[in-house]
Amino acid sequence: MLHIKGRVLVGPDTGDAAGDVRDELWVVDGRITFERPAGARDIRLVEGWVLPGLVDAHCHVGLDAHGAVDDSTSEKQALTDRDAGALLLRDAGSPADTRWIDDREDLPRIIRAGRHIARTKRYIRNYAHEIEPEDLVAYVAAEARRGDGWVKLVGDWIDRETGDLGACWPRGAVEAAIAEAHRLGARVTAHCFAEESLAPLVEAGIDCIEHATGLTEETIPLFAERGVAIVPTLVNIATFPRLALSGEVRFPRWADHMRRLHARRYETVRAAYDAGIPIYTGTDAGGGLAHGLVGQEVAELVKAGIPARDALSAATWGARSWLGRPGLTEGASADLVVYDADPRADVRVLTTPRRVVLRGRVVG
């Protein structure tokens, strides 16, 4: 049994409004209660500032720069996220079977989007199902059944004929595929860097866009009107200049485009926030990027001009609600992170958790 004492931030209010900030909670049989247990013995006291387990809404457990990895490497990835306080992961595409993680009480909870679905020769080798538009509906249906309520498309990638980013799917194909996913109870998200791929996907009914660096003053109102969320992955977008340098000899138009998208990344995210577009944290860990960076991603959102309270919500209360998972509520699984200082005052404390509690056990 645990007694968590200090300032328990159960909701997004920045003050001490009743119900949003509590002084304590207890963990009994792995679950949260705000009522003091009668006759309790052997209680471990944990003190500090408390948040729900952080959410990395775009990562890839079971994947590295070359494709699927073995279970030992997947375990290390999941443990790295856990120790950083990321206790709920939306795996935005992986060719590896990581279902065995669900049986491990010491590893984060994962919401899977199945395997990426990409156009033939239009994505990173060994990552995705690479198919043509006539097969998109069938593959989306299969991944909707395989995943945990999400399907991941690759919406745009470098087109070698034009030498620049280009949309991967005709409008009719994505409309039919998204409709099929929704019929099966799954939501759809898509990797998108460029501008031109966004409007057709949103108009086709997509639920989320990853990266969304191509948002403009023309498409931002469309996202806001339809309530389409974005996961900006700013710690990944920071790598764009390096990627551009590596490819500029062969694809100079693409390299220039990537640099321009990078240069306006903070402006893009702030404009999306100002328009009321839902924004959630994701790191894109697991490809060429390390796991355990969710705290840095929150700090990047703040750097983009999002208020600290809302940047925190993008990784905690708001993100959990969006993904249909509980936070610090009565009877919920005790998945929480404890800090030495108030994360509302300085989100940088998220990178140094004092204690990590998963399923009611102190694991870090």
PDB file of N, CA, C and O in Angstrom, residues 267-304:
ATOM      1  N   GLU A 267       6.207  28.383 -35.183  1.00  0.00           N
ATOM      2  CA  GLU A 267       5.115  29.232 -35.668  1.00  0.00           C
ATOM      3  C   GLU A 267       3.918  28.379 -36.075  1.00  0.00           C
ATOM      4  O   GLU A 267       2.757  28.734 -35.806  1.00  0.00           O
ATOM      5  N   THR A 268       4.167  27.255 -36.724  1.00  0.00           N
ATOM      6  CA  THR A 268       3.090  26.366 -37.168  1.00  0.00           C
ATOM      7  C   THR A 268       2.323  25.811 -35.984  1.00  0.00           C
ATOM      8  O   THR A 268       1.081  25.821 -35.960  1.00  0.00           O
ATOM      9  N   VAL A 269       3.040  25.326 -34.976  1.00  0.00           N
ATOM     10  CA  VAL A 269       2.385  24.735 -33.806  1.00  0.00           C
ATOM     11  C   VAL A 269       1.603  25.788 -33.032  1.00  0.00           C
ATOM     12  O   VAL A 269       0.479  25.545 -32.574  1.00  0.00           O
ATOM     13  N   ARG A 270       2.189  26.966 -32.874  1.00  0.00           N
ATOM     14  CA  ARG A 270       1.481  28.022 -32.139  1.00  0.00           C
ATOM     15  C   ARG A 270       0.215  28.450 -32.884  1.00  0.00           C
ATOM     16  O   ARG A 270      -0.833  28.683 -32.273  1.00  0.00           O
ATOM     17  N   ALA A 271       0.279  28.541 -34.191  1.00  0.00           N
ATOM     18  CA  ALA A 271      -0.907  28.906 -34.968  1.00  0.00           C
ATOM     19  C   ALA A 271      -1.996  27.844 -34.826  1.00  0.00           C
ATOM     20  O   ALA A 271      -3.190  28.172 -34.723  1.00  0.00           O
ATOM     21  N   ALA A 272      -1.599  26.576 -34.799  1.00  0.00           N
ATOM     22  CA  ALA A 272      -2.570  25.496 -34.595  1.00  0.00           C
ATOM     23  C   ALA A 272      -3.208  25.604 -33.219  1.00  0.00           C
ATOM     24  O   ALA A 272      -4.430  25.452 -33.067  1.00  0.00           O
ATOM     25  N   TYR A 273      -2.407  25.874 -32.208  1.00  0.00           N
ATOM     26  CA  TYR A 273      -2.929  26.037 -30.848  1.00  0.00           C
ATOM     27  C   TYR A 273      -3.898  27.212 -30.781  1.00  0.00           C
ATOM     28  O   TYR A 273      -4.994  27.092 -30.209  1.00  0.00           O
ATOM     29  N   ASP A 274      -3.509  28.340 -31.354  1.00  0.00           N
ATOM     30  CA  ASP A 274      -4.360  29.533 -31.316  1.00  0.00           C
ATOM     31  C   ASP A 274      -5.703  29.292 -31.999  1.00  0.00           C
ATOM     32  O   ASP A 274      -6.714  29.901 -31.624  1.00  0.00           O
ATOM     33  N   ALA A 275      -5.714  28.393 -32.983  1.00  0.00           N
ATOM     34  CA  ALA A 275      -6.954  28.092 -33.709  1.00  0.00           C
ATOM     35  C   ALA A 275      -7.828  27.074 -32.976  1.00  0.00           C
ATOM     36  O   ALA A 275      -8.955  26.817 -33.404  1.00  0.00           O
ATOM     37  N   GLY A 276      -7.319  26.500 -31.906  1.00  0.00           N
ATOM     38  CA  GLY A 276      -8.095  25.526 -31.146  1.00  0.00           C
ATOM     39  C   GLY A 276      -7.944  24.094 -31.607  1.00  0.00           C
ATOM     40  O   GLY A 276      -8.736  23.221 -31.217  1.00  0.00           O
ATOM     41  N   ILE A 277      -6.928  23.800 -32.417  1.00  0.00           N
ATOM     42  CA  ILE A 277      -6.684  22.420 -32.854  1.00  0.00           C
ATOM     43  C   ILE A 277      -6.159  21.610 -31.679  1.00  0.00           C
ATOM     44  O   ILE A 277      -5.228  22.048 -30.993  1.00  0.00           O
ATOM     45  N   PRO A 278      -6.708  20.431 -31.403  1.00  0.00           N
ATOM     46  CA  PRO A 278      -6.176  19.597 -30.316  1.00  0.00           C
ATOM     47  C   PRO A 278      -4.736  19.162 -30.610  1.00  0.00           C
ATOM     48  O   PRO A 278      -4.440  18.697 -31.717  1.00  0.00           O
ATOM     49  N   ILE A 279      -3.865  19.326 -29.621  1.00  0.00           N
ATOM     50  CA  ILE A 279      -2.449  19.013 -29.787  1.00  0.00           C
ATOM     51  C   ILE A 279      -2.032  18.059 -28.676  1.00  0.00           C
ATOM     52  O   ILE A 279      -2.340  18.289 -27.494  1.00  0.00           O
ATOM     53  N   TYR A 280      -1.303  17.003 -29.042  1.00  0.00           N
ATOM     54  CA  TYR A 280      -0.843  16.015 -28.061  1.00  0.00           C
ATOM     55  C   TYR A 280       0.644  15.735 -28.266  1.00  0.00           C
ATOM     56  O   TYR A 280       1.195  15.946 -29.352  1.00  0.00           O
ATOM     57  N   THR A 281       1.290  15.264 -27.216  1.00  0.00           N
ATOM     58  CA  THR A 281       2.732  15.038 -27.265  1.00  0.00           C
ATOM     59  C   THR A 281       3.056  13.688 -27.883  1.00  0.00           C
ATOM     60  O   THR A 281       2.418  12.679 -27.607  1.00  0.00           O
ATOM     61  N   GLY A 282       4.089  13.699 -28.702  1.00  0.00           N
ATOM     62  CA  GLY A 282       4.647  12.478 -29.272  1.00  0.00           C
ATOM     63  C   GLY A 282       6.074  12.745 -29.674  1.00  0.00           C
ATOM     64  O   GLY A 282       6.413  13.860 -30.091  1.00  0.00           O
ATOM     65  N   THR A 283       6.927  11.756 -29.568  1.00  0.00           N
ATOM     66  CA  THR A 283       8.353  11.958 -29.818  1.00  0.00           C
ATOM     67  C   THR A 283       8.853  11.349 -31.116  1.00  0.00           C
ATOM     68  O   THR A 283       9.912  11.719 -31.602  1.00  0.00           O
ATOM     69  N   ASP A 284       8.124  10.376 -31.651  1.00  0.00           N
ATOM     70  CA  ASP A 284       8.571   9.593 -32.814  1.00  0.00           C
ATOM     71  C   ASP A 284       9.771   8.719 -32.470  1.00  0.00           C
ATOM     72  O   ASP A 284      10.572   8.359 -33.347  1.00  0.00           O
ATOM     73  N   ALA A 285       9.903   8.363 -31.206  1.00  0.00           N
ATOM     74  CA  ALA A 285      10.997   7.474 -30.783  1.00  0.00           C
ATOM     75  C   ALA A 285      10.868   6.117 -31.440  1.00  0.00           C
ATOM     76  O   ALA A 285       9.770   5.640 -31.720  1.00  0.00           O
ATOM     77  N   GLY A 286      12.012   5.490 -31.683  1.00  0.00           N
ATOM     78  CA  GLY A 286      12.023   4.118 -32.159  1.00  0.00           C
ATOM     79  C   GLY A 286      12.485   3.935 -33.582  1.00  0.00           C
ATOM     80  O   GLY A 286      12.822   2.829 -33.969  1.00  0.00           O
ATOM     81  N   GLY A 287      12.490   5.003 -34.367  1.00  0.00           N
ATOM     82  CA  GLY A 287      13.083   4.909 -35.696  1.00  0.00           C
ATOM     83  C   GLY A 287      14.556   5.249 -35.562  1.00  0.00           C
ATOM     84  O   GLY A 287      15.363   4.427 -35.176  1.00  0.00           O
ATOM     85  N   GLY A 288      14.876   6.502 -35.821  1.00  0.00           N
ATOM     86  CA  GLY A 288      16.243   6.941 -35.608  1.00  0.00           C
ATOM     87  C   GLY A 288      16.402   7.758 -34.354  1.00  0.00           C
ATOM     88  O   GLY A 288      17.464   8.324 -34.096  1.00  0.00           O
ATOM     89  N   LEU A 289      15.340   7.844 -33.539  1.00  0.00           N
ATOM     90  CA  LEU A 289      15.336   8.705 -32.361  1.00  0.00           C
ATOM     91  C   LEU A 289      15.238   7.858 -31.094  1.00  0.00           C
ATOM     92  O   LEU A 289      14.531   6.843 -31.066  1.00  0.00           O
ATOM     93  N   ALA A 290      15.919   8.306 -30.043  1.00  0.00           N
ATOM     94  CA  ALA A 290      15.931   7.569 -28.774  1.00  0.00           C
ATOM     95  C   ALA A 290      14.566   7.631 -28.096  1.00  0.00           C
ATOM     96  O   ALA A 290      13.786   8.565 -28.290  1.00  0.00           O
ATOM     97  N   HIS A 291      14.294   6.634 -27.280  1.00  0.00           N
ATOM     98  CA  HIS A 291      13.104   6.644 -26.426  1.00  0.00           C
ATOM     99  C   HIS A 291      13.376   7.497 -25.183  1.00  0.00           C
ATOM    100  O   HIS A 291      14.507   7.878 -24.898  1.00  0.00           O
ATOM    101  N   GLY A 292      12.294   7.777 -24.454  1.00  0.00           N
ATOM    102  CA  GLY A 292      12.433   8.487 -23.191  1.00  0.00           C
ATOM    103  C   GLY A 292      12.502   9.998 -23.304  1.00  0.00           C
ATOM    104  O   GLY A 292      12.978  10.665 -22.387  1.00  0.00           O
ATOM    105  N   LEU A 293      11.984  10.583 -24.398  1.00  0.00           N
ATOM    106  CA  LEU A 293      12.131  12.018 -24.633  1.00  0.00           C
ATOM    107  C   LEU A 293      10.831  12.801 -24.440  1.00  0.00           C
ATOM    108  O   LEU A 293      10.737  13.961 -24.860  1.00  0.00           O
ATOM    109  N   VAL A 294       9.840  12.220 -23.790  1.00  0.00           N
ATOM    110  CA  VAL A 294       8.548  12.900 -23.711  1.00  0.00           C
ATOM    111  C   VAL A 294       8.646  14.209 -22.936  1.00  0.00           C
ATOM    112  O   VAL A 294       7.969  15.191 -23.261  1.00  0.00           O
ATOM    113  N   GLY A 295       9.498  14.273 -21.903  1.00  0.00           N
ATOM    114  CA  GLY A 295       9.671  15.520 -21.170  1.00  0.00           C
ATOM    115  C   GLY A 295      10.220  16.617 -22.051  1.00  0.00           C
ATOM    116  O   GLY A 295       9.786  17.783 -21.983  1.00  0.00           O
ATOM    117  N   GLN A 296      11.176  16.262 -22.906  1.00  0.00           N
ATOM    118  CA  GLN A 296      11.724  17.242 -23.848  1.00  0.00           C
ATOM    119  C   GLN A 296      10.663  17.716 -24.833  1.00  0.00           C
ATOM    120  O   GLN A 296      10.655  18.883 -25.238  1.00  0.00           O
ATOM    121  N   GLU A 297       9.760  16.815 -25.234  1.00  0.00           N
ATOM    122  CA  GLU A 297       8.710  17.216 -26.170  1.00  0.00           C
ATOM    123  C   GLU A 297       7.766  18.233 -25.536  1.00  0.00           C
ATOM    124  O   GLU A 297       7.350  19.194 -26.193  1.00  0.00           O
ATOM    125  N   VAL A 298       7.424  18.040 -24.273  1.00  0.00           N
ATOM    126  CA  VAL A 298       6.581  19.033 -23.587  1.00  0.00           C
ATOM    127  C   VAL A 298       7.283  20.390 -23.560  1.00  0.00           C
ATOM    128  O   VAL A 298       6.668  21.428 -23.814  1.00  0.00           O
ATOM    129  N   ALA A 299       8.581  20.381 -23.252  1.00  0.00           N
ATOM    130  CA  ALA A 299       9.344  21.630 -23.237  1.00  0.00           C
ATOM    131  C   ALA A 299       9.362  22.286 -24.620  1.00  0.00           C
ATOM    132  O   ALA A 299       9.324  23.524 -24.733  1.00  0.00           O
ATOM    133  N   GLU A 300       9.399  21.499 -25.682  1.00  0.00           N
ATOM    134  CA  GLU A 300       9.353  22.041 -27.033  1.00  0.00           C
ATOM    135  C   GLU A 300       8.004  22.711 -27.315  1.00  0.00           C
ATOM    136  O   GLU A 300       7.943  23.750 -27.981  1.00  0.00           O
ATOM    137  N   LEU A 301       6.915  22.128 -26.821  1.00  0.00           N
ATOM    138  CA  LEU A 301       5.610  22.762 -26.997  1.00  0.00           C
ATOM    139  C   LEU A 301       5.566  24.116 -26.301  1.00  0.00           C
ATOM    140  O   LEU A 301       5.012  25.087 -26.837  1.00  0.00           O
ATOM    141  N   VAL A 302       6.155  24.186 -25.117  1.00  0.00           N
ATOM    142  CA  VAL A 302       6.222  25.471 -24.412  1.00  0.00           C
ATOM    143  C   VAL A 302       7.067  26.465 -25.198  1.00  0.00           C
ATOM    144  O   VAL A 302       6.727  27.652 -25.324  1.00  0.00           O
ATOM    145  N   LYS A 303       8.176  25.997 -25.744  1.00  0.00           N
ATOM    146  CA  LYS A 303       9.032  26.866 -26.554  1.00  0.00           C
ATOM    147  C   LYS A 303       8.283  27.394 -27.775  1.00  0.00           C
ATOM    148  O   LYS A 303       8.542  28.509 -28.251  1.00  0.00           O
ATOM    149  N   ALA A 304       7.342  26.610 -28.277  1.00  0.00           N
ATOM    150  CA  ALA A 304       6.536  27.038 -29.421  1.00  0.00           C
ATOM    151  C   ALA A 304       5.495  28.085 -29.040  1.00  0.00           C
ATOM    152  O   ALA A 304       4.851  28.652 -29.929  1.00  0.00           O
TER     153      ALA A 304
END
